[in-house]
Structures are given as C-alpha cells and as structure tokens.
mmCIF file of C-alpha atoms in Angstrom:
data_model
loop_
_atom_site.group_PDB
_atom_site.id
_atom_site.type_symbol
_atom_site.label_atom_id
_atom_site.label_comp_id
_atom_site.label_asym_id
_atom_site.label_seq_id
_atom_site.Cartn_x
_atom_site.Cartn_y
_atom_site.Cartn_z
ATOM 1 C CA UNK A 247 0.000 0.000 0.000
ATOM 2 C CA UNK A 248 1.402 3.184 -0.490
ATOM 3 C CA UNK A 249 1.952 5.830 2.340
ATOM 4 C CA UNK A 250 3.201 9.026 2.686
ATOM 5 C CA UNK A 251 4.119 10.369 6.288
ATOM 6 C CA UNK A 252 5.235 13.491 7.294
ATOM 7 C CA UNK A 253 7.628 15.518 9.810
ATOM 8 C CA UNK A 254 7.375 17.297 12.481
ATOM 9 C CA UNK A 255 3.962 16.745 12.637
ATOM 10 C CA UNK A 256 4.375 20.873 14.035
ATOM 11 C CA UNK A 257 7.818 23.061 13.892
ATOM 12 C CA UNK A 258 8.010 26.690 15.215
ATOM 13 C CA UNK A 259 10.531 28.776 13.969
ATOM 14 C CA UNK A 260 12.077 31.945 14.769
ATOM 15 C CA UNK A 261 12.259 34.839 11.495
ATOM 16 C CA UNK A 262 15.034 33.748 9.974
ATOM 17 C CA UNK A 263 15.728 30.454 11.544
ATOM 18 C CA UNK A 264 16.002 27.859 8.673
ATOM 19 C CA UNK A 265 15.134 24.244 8.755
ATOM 20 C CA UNK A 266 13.220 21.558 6.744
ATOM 21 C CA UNK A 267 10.185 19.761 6.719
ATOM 22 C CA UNK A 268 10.621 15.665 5.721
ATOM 23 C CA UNK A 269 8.235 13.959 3.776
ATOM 24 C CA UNK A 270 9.408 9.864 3.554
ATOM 25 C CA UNK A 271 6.925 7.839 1.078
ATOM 26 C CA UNK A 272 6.682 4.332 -0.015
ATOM 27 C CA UNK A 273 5.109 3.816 -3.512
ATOM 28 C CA UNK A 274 4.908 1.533 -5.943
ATOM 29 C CA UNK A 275 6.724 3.030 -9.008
ATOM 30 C CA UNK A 276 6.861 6.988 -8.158
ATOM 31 C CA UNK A 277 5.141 9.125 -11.051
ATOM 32 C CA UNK A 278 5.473 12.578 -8.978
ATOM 33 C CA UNK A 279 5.968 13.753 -5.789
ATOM 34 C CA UNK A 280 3.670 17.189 -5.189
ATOM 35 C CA UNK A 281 4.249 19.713 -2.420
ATOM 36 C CA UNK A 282 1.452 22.112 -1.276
ATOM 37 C CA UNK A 283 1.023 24.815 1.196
ATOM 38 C CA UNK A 284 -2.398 25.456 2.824
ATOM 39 C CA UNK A 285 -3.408 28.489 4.691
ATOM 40 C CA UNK A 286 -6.286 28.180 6.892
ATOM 41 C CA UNK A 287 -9.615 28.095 4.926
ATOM 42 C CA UNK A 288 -8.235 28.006 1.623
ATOM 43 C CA UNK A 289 -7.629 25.217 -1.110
ATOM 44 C CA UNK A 290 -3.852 24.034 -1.291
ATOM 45 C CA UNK A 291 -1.365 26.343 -2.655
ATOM 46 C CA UNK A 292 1.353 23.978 -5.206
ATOM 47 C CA UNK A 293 4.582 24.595 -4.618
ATOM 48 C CA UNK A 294 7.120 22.153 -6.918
ATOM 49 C CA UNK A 295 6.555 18.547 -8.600
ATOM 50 C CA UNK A 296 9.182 16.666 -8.631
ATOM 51 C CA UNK A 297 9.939 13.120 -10.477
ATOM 52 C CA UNK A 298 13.067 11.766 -10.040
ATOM 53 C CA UNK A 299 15.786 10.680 -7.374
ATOM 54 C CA UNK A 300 18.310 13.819 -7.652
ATOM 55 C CA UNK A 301 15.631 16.438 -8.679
ATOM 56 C CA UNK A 302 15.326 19.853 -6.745
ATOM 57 C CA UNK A 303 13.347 22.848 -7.225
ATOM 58 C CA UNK A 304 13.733 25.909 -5.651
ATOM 59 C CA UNK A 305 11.217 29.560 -5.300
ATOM 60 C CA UNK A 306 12.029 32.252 -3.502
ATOM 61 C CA UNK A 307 12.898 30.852 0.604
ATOM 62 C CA UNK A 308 11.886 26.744 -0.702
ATOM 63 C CA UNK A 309 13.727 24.620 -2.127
ATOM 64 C CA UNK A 310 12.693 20.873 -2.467
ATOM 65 C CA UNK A 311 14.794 17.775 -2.801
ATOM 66 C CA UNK A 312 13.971 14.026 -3.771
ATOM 67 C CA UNK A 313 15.683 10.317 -3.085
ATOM 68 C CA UNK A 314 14.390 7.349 -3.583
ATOM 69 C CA UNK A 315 12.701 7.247 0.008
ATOM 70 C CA UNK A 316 11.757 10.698 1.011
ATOM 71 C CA UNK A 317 11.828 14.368 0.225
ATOM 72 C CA UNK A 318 12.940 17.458 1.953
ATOM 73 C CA UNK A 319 11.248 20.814 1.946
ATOM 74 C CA UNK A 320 14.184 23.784 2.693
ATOM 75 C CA UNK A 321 13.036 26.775 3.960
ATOM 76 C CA UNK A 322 16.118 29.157 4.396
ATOM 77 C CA UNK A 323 15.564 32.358 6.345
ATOM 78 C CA UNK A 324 11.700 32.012 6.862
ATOM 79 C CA UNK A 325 9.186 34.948 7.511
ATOM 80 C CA UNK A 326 6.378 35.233 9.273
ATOM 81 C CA UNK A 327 3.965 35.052 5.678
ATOM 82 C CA UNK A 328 5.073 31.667 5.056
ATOM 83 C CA UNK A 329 3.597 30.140 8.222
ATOM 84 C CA UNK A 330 1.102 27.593 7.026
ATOM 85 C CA UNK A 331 0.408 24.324 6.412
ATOM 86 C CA UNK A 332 2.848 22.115 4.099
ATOM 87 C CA UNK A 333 1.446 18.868 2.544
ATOM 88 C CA UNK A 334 3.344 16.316 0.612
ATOM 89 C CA UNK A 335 1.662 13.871 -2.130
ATOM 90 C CA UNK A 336 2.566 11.059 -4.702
ATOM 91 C CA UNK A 337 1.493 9.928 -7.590
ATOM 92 C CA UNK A 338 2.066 6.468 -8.097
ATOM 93 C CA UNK A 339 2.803 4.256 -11.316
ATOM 94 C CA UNK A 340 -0.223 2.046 -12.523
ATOM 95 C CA UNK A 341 -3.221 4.229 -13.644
ATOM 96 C CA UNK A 342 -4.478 5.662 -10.627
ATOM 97 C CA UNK A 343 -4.543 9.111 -10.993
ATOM 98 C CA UNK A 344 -5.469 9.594 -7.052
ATOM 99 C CA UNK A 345 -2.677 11.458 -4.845
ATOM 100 C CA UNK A 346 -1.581 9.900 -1.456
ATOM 101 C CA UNK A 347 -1.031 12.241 0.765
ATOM 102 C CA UNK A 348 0.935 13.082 4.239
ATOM 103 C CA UNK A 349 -0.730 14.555 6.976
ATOM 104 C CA UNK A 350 0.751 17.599 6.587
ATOM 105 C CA UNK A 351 3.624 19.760 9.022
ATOM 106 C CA UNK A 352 2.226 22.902 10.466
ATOM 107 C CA UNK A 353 5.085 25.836 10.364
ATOM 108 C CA UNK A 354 4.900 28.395 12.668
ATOM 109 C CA UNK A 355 7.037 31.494 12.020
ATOM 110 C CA UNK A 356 7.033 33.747 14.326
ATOM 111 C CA UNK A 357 8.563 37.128 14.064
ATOM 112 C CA UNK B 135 0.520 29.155 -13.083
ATOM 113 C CA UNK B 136 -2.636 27.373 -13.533
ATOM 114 C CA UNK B 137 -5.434 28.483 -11.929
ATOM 115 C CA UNK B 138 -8.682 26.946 -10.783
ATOM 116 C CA UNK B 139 -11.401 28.765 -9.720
ATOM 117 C CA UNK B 140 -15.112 27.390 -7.312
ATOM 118 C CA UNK B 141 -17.761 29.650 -7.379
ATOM 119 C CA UNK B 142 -19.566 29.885 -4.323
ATOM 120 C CA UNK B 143 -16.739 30.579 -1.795
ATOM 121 C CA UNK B 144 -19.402 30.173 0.588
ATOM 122 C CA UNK B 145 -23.019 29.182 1.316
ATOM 123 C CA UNK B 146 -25.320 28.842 3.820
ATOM 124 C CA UNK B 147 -28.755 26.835 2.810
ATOM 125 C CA UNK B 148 -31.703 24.872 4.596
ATOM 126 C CA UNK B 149 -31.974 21.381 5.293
ATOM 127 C CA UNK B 150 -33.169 19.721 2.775
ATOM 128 C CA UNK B 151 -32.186 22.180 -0.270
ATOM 129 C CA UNK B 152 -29.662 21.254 -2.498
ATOM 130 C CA UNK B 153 -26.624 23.031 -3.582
ATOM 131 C CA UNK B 154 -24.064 23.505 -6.917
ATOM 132 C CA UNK B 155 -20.384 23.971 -7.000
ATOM 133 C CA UNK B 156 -18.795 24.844 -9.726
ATOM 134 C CA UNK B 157 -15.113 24.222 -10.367
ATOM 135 C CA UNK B 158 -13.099 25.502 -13.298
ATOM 136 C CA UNK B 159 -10.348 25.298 -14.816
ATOM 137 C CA UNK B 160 -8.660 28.729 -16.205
ATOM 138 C CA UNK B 161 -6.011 28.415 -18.628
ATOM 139 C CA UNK B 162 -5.708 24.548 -18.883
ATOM 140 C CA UNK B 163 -7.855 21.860 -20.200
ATOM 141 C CA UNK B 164 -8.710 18.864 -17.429
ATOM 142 C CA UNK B 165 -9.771 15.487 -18.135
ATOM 143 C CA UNK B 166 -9.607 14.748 -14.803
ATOM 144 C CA UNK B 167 -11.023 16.789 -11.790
ATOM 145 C CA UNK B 168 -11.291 15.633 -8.262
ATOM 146 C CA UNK B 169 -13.525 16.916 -5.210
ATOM 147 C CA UNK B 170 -12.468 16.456 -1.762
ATOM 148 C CA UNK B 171 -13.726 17.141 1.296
ATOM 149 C CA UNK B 172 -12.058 18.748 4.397
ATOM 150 C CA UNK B 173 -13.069 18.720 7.816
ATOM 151 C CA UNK B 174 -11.256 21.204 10.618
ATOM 152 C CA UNK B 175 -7.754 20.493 11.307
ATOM 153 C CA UNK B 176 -7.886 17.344 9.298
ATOM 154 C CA UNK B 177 -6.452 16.170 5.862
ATOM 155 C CA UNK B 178 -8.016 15.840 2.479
ATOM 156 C CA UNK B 179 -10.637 13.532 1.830
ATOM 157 C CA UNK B 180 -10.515 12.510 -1.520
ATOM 158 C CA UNK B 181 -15.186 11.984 -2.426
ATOM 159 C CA UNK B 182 -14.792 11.304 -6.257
ATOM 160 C CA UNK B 183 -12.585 11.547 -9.383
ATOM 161 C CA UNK B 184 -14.219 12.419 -12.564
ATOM 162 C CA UNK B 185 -13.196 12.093 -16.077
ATOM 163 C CA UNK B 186 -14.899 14.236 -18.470
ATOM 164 C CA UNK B 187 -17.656 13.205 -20.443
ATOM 165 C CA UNK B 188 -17.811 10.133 -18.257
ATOM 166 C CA UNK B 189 -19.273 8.918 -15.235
ATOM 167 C CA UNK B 190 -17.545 10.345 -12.157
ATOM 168 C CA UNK B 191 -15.846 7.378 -9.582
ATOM 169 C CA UNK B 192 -16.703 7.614 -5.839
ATOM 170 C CA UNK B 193 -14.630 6.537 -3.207
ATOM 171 C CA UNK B 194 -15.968 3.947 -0.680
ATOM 172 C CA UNK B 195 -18.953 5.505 1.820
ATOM 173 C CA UNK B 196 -19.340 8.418 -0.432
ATOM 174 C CA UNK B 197 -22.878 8.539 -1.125
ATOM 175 C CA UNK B 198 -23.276 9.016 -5.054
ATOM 176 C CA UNK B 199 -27.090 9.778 -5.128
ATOM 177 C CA UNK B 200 -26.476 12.243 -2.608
ATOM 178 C CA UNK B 201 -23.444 14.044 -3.969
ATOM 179 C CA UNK B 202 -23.990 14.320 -7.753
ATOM 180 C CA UNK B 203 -20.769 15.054 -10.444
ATOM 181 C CA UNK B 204 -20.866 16.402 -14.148
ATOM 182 C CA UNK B 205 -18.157 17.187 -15.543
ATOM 183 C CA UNK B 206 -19.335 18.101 -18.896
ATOM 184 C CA UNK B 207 -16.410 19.844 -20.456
ATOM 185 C CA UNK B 208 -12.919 19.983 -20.513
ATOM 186 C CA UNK B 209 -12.654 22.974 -17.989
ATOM 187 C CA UNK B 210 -15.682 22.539 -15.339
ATOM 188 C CA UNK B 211 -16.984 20.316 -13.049
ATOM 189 C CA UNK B 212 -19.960 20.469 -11.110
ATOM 190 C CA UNK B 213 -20.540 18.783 -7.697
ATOM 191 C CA UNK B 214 -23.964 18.514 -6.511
ATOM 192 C CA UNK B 215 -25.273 18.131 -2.736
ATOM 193 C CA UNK B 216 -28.648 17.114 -2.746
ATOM 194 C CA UNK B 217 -31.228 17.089 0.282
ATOM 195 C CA UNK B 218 -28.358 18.567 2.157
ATOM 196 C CA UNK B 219 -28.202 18.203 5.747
ATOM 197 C CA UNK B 220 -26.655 19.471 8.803
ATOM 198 C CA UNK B 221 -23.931 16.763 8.428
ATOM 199 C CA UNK B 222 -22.949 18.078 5.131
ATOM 200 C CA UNK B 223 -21.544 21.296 6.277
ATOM 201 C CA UNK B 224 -17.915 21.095 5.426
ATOM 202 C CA UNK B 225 -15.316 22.693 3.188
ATOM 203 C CA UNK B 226 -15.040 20.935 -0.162
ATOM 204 C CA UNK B 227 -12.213 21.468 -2.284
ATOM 205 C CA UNK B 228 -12.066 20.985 -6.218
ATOM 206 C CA UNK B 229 -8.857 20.131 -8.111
ATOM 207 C CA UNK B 230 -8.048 19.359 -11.776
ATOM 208 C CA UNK B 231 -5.528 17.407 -13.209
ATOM 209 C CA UNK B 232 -2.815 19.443 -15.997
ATOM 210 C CA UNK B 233 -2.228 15.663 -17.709
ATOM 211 C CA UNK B 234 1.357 17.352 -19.168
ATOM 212 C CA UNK B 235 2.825 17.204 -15.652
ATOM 213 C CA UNK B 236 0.129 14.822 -13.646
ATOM 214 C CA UNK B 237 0.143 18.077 -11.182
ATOM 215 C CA UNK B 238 -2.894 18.495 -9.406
ATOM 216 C CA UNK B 239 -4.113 22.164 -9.248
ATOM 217 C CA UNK B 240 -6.721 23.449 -6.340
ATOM 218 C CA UNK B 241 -9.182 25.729 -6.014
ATOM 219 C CA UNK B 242 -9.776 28.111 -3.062
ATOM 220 C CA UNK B 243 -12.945 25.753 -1.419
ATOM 221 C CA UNK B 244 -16.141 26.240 -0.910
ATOM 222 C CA UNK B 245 -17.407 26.389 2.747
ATOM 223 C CA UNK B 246 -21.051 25.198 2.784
ATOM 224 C CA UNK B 247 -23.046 25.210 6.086
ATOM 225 C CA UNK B 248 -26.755 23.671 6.185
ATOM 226 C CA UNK B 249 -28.654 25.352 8.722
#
C-alpha cells in the first residue's frame, strides 16, 4: 500500500531560523511527488513537482529535494507570511490518478 | 501558473435544499477533476474523481445519489449536494488534473453550512 508520512507533525521557527520539513513515502513506481502549502480556509497552494531521485526545485525561501525514500522541503531564512500548512503527495505508477497524501507539518514562524 | 477557480466561496442553505459547486479550470484543459472534502484540522478527503464526459468514480462511503458530479467539459466540473443536511456542512475542495505534468491544481474551497 502506499503511504506518505510526514515531519514534524508541528515546527516553530524563529524569522530567519532555517530548517526543513521531511516527507518519507513508499510507492509503488513513483510518477510525482507534489508539495502544497495550505493556509487556513483556503484550497492548497502547489509549490514544486518533482519526479526523479536527484531532482530539486527551488522559489524564492523553498527549495525541495527528492531520493528514492523521502523528500525534503528547505526553507532558508523564513518569515512570518510563510507560516502555514505544508502537505506532501505522490502519484504512483499504474493508472491511478489519485494522490496519497501526508498529513501535513504545520510551520509556525514567528517574528 | 494554472489556476482553478469554485464559485460559491461560501453558502449557507436549509436542510433539505440542495446546492451547486462549480469548479473551473482557467487556462488549462482537465480530463480529470477531483472533489475532496475537508473537515477542521484534518487532511483531504478525496469523495470522487471524474473524467470528463464520463461517469464520475466515488470513493468507498461516499454517497453518489447524494453528492452528484458532471463534468461536462474539458474545464468545469460540477458537484452537486442534494437534500443537504446538517452533516454536510464542510469545506469541499475541487482540483483538476494538468495531464502534461500529472500536477494536481486546487481551487480556493467552498465552505457550505446547512442550517
């Protein structure tokens, strides 16, 4: 079966402080791995895709990385704005087009 | 990036009315759009895929009389509550599928509340 889970389950940062978020999956075949902020009462935000062992992406403070067994989610230098919720999803090979995702880490940046 | 759009954001009806969302799709074309719903402080529920200009597939315990899906064109996607009751009230969440990077794209919700 495949699982995603996610970690910290909750972080709080200091402005500035930077750490990551860990998202370790088990899938059978990977097609994509999808990263997503949520704020509160919205729909998720995408952040990167990524397919392959060795990928990263970055945007602005983010940068996401991918092995075979997990992914990391950078944040360098945080701010206060990009307190929210981070999810982590796969795709998996073999015609399911249904995401599996992690619970989710909730960042906490506080100024 | 691509956008999605639901139109209401919110709504507030009786018991026993039913209710449309609409999801669309901005600058892509989606065969596939999903709806899921989302209760407070909890993760995604995936209620049904559907494929355009076919029926939609439910996920198990999701009532399909009850929570109708067209998804008549390549860039909207209707879900449906019908007789909706108290129990209902959640946020549900739309998403559609850009099949040139298998990236899912979400809208903003829809918060309904049945009174």
């Amino acid at each position: 079966e495949d699982q995603v889970t996610q970690s910290p389950e909750a972080l709080r940062l200091q402005e500035g402080e930077s750490s990551s978020l860990n998202c370790s999956y088990t899938v059978s075949g990977l097609r994509g791995l999808f990263w997503y902020r949520q704020d509160p009462g919205k729909g998720p935000e995408f952040l990167f895709t990524l397919y392959s062992a060795g990928e990263e992406k970055e945007k602005e403070r983010l940068k996401a990385t991918l092995t075979k067994k997990e992914s990391f989610l950078h944040i360098t230098a945080p701010k206060p704005e990009d307190s929210a919720t981070y999810l982590c999803a796969v795709l998996a090979q073999g015609g399911s087009e249904k995401l599996v995702f992690g619970k989710g880490t909730k960042l906490t940046v506080n100024p | 990036g691509a956008v999605v759009s639901q139109h209401p954001s919110r709504v507030i009806c009786k018991s026993g009315t039913s209710v449309k969302i609409e999801c669309r799709s901005l600058d892509f074309q989606a065969t596939t759009m999903f709806w899921y719903r989302q209760f407070p402080k909890q993760s995604l529920m995936l209620m049904a895929t559907s494929n355009e200009g076919s029926k939609a597939t439910y996920e198990q315990g999701v009532e399909k009389d009850k929570f109708l899906i067209n998804h008549a064109s390549l860039t909207l996607s209707t879900l449906t509550v019908t007789s909706a009751h108290p129990e209902d009230s959640s946020f549900y969440i739309c998403s559609a599928q850009d099949r040139s990077t298998d990236t899912q794209y979400f809208g903003p919700g829809t918060r309904l509340t049945v009174l």
